[in-house]
Coordinates of N, CA and C in Angstrom, one line a residue:
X1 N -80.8 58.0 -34.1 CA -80.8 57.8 -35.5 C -81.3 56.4 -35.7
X2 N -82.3 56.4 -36.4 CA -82.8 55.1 -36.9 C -82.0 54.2 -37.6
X3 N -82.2 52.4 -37.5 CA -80.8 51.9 -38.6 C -81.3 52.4 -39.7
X4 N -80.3 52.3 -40.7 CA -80.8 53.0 -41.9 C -81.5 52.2 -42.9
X5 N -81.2 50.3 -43.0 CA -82.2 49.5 -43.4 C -84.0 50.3 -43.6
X6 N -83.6 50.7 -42.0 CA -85.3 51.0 -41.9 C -85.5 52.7 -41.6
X7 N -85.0 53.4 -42.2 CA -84.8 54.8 -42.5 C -85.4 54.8 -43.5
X8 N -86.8 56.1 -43.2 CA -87.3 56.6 -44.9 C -86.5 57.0 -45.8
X9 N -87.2 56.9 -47.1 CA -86.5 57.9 -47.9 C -85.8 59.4 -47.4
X10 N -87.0 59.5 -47.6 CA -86.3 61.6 -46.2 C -85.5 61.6 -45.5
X11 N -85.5 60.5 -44.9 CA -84.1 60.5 -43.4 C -83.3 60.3 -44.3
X12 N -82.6 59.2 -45.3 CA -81.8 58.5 -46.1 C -81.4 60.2 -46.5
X13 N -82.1 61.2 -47.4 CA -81.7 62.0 -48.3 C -80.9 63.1 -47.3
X14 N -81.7 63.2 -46.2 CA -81.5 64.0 -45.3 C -80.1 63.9 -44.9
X15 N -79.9 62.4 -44.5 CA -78.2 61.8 -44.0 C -77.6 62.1 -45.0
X16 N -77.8 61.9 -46.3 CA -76.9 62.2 -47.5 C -76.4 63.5 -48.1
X17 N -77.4 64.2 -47.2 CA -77.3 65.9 -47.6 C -76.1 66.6 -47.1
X18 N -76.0 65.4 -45.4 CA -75.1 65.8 -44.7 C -73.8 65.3 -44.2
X19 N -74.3 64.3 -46.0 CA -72.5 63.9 -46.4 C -72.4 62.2 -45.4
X20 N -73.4 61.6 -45.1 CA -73.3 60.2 -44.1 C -73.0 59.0 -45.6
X21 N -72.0 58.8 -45.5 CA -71.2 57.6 -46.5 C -72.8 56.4 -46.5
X22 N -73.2 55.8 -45.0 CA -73.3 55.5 -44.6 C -75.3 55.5 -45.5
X23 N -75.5 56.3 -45.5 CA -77.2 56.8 -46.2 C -76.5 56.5 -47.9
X24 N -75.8 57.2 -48.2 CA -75.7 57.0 -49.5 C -75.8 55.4 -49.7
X25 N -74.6 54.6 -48.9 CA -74.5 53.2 -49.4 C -76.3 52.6 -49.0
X26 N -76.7 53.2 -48.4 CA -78.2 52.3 -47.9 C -79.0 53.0 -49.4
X27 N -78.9 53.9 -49.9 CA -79.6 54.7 -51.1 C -79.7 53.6 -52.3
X28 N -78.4 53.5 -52.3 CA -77.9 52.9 -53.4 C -77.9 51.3 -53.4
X29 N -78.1 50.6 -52.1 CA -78.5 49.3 -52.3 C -79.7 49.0 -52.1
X30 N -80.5 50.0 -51.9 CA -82.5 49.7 -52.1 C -82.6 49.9 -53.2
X31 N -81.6 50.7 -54.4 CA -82.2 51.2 -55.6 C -81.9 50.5 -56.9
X32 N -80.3 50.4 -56.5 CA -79.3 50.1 -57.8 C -80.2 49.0 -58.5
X33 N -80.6 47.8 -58.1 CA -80.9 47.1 -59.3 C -82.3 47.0 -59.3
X34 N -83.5 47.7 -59.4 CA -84.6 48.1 -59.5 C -84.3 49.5 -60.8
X35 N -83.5 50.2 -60.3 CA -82.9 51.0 -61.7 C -81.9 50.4 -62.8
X36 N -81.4 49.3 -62.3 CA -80.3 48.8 -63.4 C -81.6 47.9 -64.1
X37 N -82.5 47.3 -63.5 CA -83.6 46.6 -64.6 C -83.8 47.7 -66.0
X38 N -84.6 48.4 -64.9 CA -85.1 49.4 -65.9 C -84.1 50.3 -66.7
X39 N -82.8 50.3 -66.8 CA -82.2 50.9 -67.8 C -81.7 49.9 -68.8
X40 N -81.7 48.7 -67.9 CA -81.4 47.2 -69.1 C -82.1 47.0 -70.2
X41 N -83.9 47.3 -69.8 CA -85.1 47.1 -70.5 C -85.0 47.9 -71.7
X42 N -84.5 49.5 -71.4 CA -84.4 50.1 -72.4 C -83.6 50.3 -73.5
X43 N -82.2 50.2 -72.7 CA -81.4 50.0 -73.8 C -80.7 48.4 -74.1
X44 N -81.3 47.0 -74.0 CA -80.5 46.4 -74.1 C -79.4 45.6 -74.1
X45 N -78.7 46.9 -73.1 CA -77.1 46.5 -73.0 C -76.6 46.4 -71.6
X46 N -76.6 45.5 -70.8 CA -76.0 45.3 -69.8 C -75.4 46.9 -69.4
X47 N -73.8 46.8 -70.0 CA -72.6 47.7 -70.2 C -73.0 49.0 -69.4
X48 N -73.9 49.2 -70.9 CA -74.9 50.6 -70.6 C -75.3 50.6 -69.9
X49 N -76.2 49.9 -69.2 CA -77.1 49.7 -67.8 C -76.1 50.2 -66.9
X50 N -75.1 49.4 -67.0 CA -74.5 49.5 -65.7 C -74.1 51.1 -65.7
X51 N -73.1 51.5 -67.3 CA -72.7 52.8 -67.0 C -74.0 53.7 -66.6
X52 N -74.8 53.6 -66.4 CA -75.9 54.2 -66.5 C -76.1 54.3 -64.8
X53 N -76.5 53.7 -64.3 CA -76.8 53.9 -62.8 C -75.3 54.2 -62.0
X54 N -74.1 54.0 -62.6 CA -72.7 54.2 -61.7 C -73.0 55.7 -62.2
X55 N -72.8 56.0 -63.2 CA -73.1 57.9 -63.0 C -74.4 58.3 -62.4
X56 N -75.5 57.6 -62.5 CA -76.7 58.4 -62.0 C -76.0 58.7 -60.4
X57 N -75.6 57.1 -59.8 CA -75.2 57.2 -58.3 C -73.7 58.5 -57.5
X58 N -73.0 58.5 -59.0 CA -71.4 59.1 -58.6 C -72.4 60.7 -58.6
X59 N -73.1 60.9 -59.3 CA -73.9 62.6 -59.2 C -74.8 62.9 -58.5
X60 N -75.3 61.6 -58.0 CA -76.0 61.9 -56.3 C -75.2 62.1 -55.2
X61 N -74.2 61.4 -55.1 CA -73.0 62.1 -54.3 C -72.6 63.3 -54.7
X62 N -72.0 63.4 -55.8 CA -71.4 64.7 -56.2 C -71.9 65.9 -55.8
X63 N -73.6 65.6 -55.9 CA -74.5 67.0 -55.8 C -75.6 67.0 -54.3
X64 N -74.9 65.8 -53.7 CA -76.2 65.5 -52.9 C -76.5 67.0 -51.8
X65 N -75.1 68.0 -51.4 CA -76.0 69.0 -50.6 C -77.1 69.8 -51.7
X66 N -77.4 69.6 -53.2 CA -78.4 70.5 -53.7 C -79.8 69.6 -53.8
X67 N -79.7 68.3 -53.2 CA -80.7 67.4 -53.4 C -81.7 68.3 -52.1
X68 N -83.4 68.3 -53.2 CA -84.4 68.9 -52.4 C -85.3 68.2 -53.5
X69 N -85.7 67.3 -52.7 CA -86.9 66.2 -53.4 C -88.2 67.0 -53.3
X70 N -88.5 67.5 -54.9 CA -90.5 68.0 -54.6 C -91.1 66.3 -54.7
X71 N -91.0 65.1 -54.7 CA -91.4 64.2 -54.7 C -90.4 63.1 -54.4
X72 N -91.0 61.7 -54.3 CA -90.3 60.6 -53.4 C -89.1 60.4 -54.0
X73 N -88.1 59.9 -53.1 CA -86.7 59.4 -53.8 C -86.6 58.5 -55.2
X74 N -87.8 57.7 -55.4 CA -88.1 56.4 -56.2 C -88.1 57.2 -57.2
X75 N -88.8 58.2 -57.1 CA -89.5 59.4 -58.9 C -87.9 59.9 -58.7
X76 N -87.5 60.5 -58.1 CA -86.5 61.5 -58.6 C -85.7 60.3 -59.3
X77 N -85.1 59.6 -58.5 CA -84.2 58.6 -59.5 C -83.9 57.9 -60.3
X78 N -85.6 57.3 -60.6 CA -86.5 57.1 -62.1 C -86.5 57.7 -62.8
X79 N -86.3 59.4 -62.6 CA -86.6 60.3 -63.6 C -85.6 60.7 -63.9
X80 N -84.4 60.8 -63.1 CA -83.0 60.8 -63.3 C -82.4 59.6 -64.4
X81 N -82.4 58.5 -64.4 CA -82.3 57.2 -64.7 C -82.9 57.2 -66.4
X82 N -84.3 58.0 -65.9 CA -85.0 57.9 -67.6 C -84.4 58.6 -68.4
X83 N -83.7 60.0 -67.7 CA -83.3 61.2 -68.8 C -81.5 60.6 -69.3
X84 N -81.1 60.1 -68.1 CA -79.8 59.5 -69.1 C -80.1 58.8 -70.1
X85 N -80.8 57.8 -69.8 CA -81.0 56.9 -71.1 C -81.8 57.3 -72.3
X86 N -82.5 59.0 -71.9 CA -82.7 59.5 -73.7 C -81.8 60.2 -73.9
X87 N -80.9 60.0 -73.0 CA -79.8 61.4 -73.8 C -78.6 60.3 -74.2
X88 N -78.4 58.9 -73.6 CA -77.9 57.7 -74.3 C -78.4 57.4 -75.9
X89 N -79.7 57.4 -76.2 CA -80.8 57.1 -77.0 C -80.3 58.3 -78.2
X90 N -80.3 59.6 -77.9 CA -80.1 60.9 -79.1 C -78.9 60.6 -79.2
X91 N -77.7 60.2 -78.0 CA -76.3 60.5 -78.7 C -76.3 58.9 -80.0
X92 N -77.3 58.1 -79.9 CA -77.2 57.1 -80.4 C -77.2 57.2 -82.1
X93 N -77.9 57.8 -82.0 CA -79.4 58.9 -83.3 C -78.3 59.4 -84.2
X94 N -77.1 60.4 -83.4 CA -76.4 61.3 -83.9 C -75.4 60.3 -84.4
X95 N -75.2 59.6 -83.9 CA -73.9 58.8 -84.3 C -74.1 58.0 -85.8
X96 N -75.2 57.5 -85.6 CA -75.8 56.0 -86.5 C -76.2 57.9 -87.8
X97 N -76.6 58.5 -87.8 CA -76.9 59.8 -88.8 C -75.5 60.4 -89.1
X98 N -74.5 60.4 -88.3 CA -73.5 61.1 -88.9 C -72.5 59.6 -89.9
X99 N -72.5 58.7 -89.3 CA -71.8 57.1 -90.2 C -72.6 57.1 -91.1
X100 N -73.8 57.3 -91.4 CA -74.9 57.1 -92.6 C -74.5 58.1 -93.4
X101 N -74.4 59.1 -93.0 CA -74.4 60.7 -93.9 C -72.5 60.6 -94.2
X102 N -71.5 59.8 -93.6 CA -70.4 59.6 -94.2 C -70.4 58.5 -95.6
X103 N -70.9 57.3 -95.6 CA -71.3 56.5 -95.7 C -72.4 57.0 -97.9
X104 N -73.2 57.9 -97.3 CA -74.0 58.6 -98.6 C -72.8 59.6 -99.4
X105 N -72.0 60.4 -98.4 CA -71.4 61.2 -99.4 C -69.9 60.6 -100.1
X106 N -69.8 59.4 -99.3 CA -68.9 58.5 -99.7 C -69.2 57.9 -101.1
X107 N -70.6 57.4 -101.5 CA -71.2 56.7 -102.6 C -71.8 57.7 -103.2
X108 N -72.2 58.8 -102.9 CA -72.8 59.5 -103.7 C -72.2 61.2 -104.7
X109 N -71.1 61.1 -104.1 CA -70.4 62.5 -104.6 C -69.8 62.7 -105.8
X110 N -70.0 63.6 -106.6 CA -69.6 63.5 -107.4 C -68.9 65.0 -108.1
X111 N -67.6 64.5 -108.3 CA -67.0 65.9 -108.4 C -65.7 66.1 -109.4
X112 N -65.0 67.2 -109.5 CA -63.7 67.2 -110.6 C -63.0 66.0 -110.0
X113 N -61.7 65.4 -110.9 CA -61.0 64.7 -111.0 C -60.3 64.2 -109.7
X114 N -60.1 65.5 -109.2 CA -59.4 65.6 -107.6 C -60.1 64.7 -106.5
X115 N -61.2 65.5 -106.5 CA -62.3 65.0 -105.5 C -62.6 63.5 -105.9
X116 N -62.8 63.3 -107.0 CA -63.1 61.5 -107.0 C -61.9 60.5 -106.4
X117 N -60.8 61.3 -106.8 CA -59.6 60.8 -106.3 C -59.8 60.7 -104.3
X118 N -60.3 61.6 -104.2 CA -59.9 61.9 -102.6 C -61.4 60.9 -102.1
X119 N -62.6 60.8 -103.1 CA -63.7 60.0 -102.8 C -63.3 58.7 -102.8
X120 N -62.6 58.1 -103.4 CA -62.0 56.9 -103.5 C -61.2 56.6 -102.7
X121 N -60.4 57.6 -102.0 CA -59.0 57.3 -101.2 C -60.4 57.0 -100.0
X122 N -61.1 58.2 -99.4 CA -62.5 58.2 -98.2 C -62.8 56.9 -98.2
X123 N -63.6 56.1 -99.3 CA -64.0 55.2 -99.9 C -63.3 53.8 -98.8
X124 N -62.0 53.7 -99.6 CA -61.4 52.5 -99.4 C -61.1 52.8 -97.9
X125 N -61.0 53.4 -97.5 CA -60.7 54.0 -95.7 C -62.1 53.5 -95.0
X126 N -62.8 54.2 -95.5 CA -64.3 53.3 -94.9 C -64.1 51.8 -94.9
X127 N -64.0 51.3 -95.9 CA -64.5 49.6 -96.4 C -63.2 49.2 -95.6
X128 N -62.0 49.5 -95.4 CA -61.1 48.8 -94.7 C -61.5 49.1 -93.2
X129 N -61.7 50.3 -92.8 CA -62.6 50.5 -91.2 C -63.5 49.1 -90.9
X130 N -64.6 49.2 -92.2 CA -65.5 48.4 -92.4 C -64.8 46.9 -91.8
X131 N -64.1 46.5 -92.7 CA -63.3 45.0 -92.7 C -62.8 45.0 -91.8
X132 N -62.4 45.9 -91.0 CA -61.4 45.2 -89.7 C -62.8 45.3 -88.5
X133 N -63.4 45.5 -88.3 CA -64.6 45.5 -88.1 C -64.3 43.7 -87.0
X134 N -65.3 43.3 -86.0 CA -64.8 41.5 -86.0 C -65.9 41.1 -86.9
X135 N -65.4 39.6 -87.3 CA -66.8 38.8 -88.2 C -67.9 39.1 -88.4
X136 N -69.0 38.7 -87.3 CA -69.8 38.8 -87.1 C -70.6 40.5 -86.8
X137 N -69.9 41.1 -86.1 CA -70.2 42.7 -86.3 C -70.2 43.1 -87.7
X138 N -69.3 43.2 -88.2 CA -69.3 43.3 -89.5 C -70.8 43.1 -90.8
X139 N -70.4 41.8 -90.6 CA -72.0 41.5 -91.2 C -72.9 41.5 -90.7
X140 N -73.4 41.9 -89.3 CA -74.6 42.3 -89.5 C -74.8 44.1 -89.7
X141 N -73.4 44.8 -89.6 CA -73.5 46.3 -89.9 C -73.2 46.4 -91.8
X142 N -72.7 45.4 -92.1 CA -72.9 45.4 -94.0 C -74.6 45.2 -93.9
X143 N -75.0 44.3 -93.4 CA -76.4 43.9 -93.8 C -77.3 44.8 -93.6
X144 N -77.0 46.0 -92.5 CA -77.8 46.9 -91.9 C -77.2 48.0 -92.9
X145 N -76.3 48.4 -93.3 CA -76.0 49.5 -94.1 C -75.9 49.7 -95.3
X146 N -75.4 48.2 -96.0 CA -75.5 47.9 -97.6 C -76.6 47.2 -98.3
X147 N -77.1 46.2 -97.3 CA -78.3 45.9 -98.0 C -79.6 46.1 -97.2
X148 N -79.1 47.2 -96.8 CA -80.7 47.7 -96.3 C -81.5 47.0 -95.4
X149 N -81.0 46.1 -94.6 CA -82.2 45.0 -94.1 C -82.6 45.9 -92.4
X150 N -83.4 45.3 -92.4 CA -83.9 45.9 -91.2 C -83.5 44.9 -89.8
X151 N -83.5 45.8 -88.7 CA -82.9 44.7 -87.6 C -84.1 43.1 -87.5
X152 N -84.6 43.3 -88.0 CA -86.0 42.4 -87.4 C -85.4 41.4 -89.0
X153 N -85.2 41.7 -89.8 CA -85.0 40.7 -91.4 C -83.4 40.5 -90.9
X154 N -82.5 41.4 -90.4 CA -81.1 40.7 -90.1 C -81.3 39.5 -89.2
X155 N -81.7 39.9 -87.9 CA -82.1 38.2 -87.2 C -83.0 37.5 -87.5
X156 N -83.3 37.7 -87.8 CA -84.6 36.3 -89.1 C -82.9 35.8 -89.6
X157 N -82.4 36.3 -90.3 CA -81.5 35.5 -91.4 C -79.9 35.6 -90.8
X158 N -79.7 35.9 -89.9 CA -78.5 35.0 -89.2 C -79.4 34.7 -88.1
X159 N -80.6 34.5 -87.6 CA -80.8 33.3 -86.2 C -80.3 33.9 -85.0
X160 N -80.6 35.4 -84.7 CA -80.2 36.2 -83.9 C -80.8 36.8 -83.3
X161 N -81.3 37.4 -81.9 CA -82.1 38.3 -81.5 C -82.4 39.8 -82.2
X162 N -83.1 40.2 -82.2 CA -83.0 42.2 -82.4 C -81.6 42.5 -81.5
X163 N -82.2 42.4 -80.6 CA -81.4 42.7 -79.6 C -79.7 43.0 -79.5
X164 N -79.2 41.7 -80.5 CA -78.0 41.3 -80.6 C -77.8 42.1 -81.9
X165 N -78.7 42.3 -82.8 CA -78.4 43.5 -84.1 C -78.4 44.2 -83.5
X166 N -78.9 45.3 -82.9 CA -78.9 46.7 -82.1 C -77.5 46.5 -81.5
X167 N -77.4 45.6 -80.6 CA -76.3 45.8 -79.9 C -74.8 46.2 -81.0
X168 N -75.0 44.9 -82.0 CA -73.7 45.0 -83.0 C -73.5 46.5 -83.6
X169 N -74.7 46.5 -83.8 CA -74.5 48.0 -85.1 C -74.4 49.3 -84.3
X170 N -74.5 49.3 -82.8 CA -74.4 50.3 -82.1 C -73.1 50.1 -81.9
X171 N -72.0 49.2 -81.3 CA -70.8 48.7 -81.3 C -70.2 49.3 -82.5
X172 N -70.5 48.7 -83.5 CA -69.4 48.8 -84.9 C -69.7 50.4 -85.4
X173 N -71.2 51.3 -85.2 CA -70.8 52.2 -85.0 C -69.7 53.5 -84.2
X174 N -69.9 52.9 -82.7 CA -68.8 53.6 -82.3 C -67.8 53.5 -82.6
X175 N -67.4 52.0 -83.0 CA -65.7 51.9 -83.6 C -65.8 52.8 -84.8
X176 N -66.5 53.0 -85.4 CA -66.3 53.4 -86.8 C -66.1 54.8 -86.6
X177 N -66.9 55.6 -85.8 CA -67.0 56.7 -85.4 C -65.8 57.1 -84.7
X178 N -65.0 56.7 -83.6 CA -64.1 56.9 -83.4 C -62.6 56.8 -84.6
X179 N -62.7 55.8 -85.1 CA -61.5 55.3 -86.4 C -61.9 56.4 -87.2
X180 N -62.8 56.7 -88.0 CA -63.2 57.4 -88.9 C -63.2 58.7 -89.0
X181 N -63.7 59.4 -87.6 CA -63.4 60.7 -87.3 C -62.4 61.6 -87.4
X182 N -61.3 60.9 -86.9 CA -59.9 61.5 -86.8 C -59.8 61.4 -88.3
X183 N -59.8 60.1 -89.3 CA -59.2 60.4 -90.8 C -60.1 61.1 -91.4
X184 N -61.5 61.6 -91.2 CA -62.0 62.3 -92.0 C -61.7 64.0 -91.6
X185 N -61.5 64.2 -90.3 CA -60.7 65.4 -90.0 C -59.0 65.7 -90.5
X186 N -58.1 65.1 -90.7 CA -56.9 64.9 -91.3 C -57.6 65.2 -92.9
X187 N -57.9 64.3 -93.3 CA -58.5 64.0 -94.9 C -59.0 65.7 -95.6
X188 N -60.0 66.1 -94.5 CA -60.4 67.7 -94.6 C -59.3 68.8 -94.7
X189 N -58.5 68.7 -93.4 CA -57.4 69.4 -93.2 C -56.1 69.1 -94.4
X190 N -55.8 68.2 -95.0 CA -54.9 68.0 -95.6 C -55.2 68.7 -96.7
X191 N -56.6 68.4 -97.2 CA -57.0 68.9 -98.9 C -57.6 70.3 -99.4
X192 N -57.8 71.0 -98.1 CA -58.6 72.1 -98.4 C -57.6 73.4 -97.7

């Protein structure tokens, strides 16, 4: 057996097929941060990066006896690597569309006596979500959701990267989405 330093890809996959600790760890340290670049590039977030290649890697183990490369190790794991991070990307989409579409029917509903009642109770449950929010998150997800500004006009005017707006408003989305979820399910279930 060749050392594995200098084992092709094919020997490496082949040792891994047949469960060698040993190929996996040599897999994983020619690749990990050649793939942690490229998932940092995309989505800007360290965090994510990282969660991003520790699953791609924990499901190359998990599945490695169904690994049958029609092309080089580099493509499959690139292409593995790329599809997490659009399915990181849509659950992103869904989240920032479902807070928005809370957020519209919150300001925009308009209904019998009851319902304004229960729009206003929704209402103030948001804006205190909103407020407990930290400082800085906060305003730049007010600035991105009440005054409309775009990530590129919010860092122009706090002196901020994009980067660091994406980051915030993807952050304070999930909190919101998590906090908000459960009382808008309660809120449902209580009134109807």
């Amino acid at each position: 057996m060749p050392a594995l330093n200098t084992a092709s890809d094919q020997e490496l996959v082949s040792l891994l097929r047949e469960g060698s600790e040993e190929a996996y760890a040599e897999i994983y340290n020619r690749y990990k941060w050649l793939l942690h670049t490229h998932a940092y590039k995309k989505l800007g977030d360290r965090e994510a990066a990282n969660d991003v290649i520790q699953e791609l890697f924990a499901a190359l183990w998990t599945k490695r006896q169904d690994i049958f490369l029609t092309t080089t190790l580099s493509a499959y794991l690139y292409t593995a690597t790329r599809n997490r991070i659009l399915n990181i990307i849509e659950h992103e989409k869904v989240e920032s569309r479902y807070v928005d579409s809370l957020l519209v029917y919150a300001n925009n509903y308009v209904a019998s006596t009851d319902h304004l009642i229960r729009e206003r109770q929704l209402m103030e449950i948001i804006e205190k979500e909103i407020a407990a929010l930290p400082p800085k998150m906060r305003e730049v997800f007010e600035l991105s959701r009440k005054s409309h500004l775009s990530h590129k006009e919010i860092a122009e005017e706090l002196s901020i990267s994009e980067e660091t707006v994406k980051k915030q408003i993807k952050n304070a989305l999930k909190i919101l989405r998590m906090r908000l979820g459960i009382v808008i399910y309660i809120i449902l279930l209580t009134n109807f």
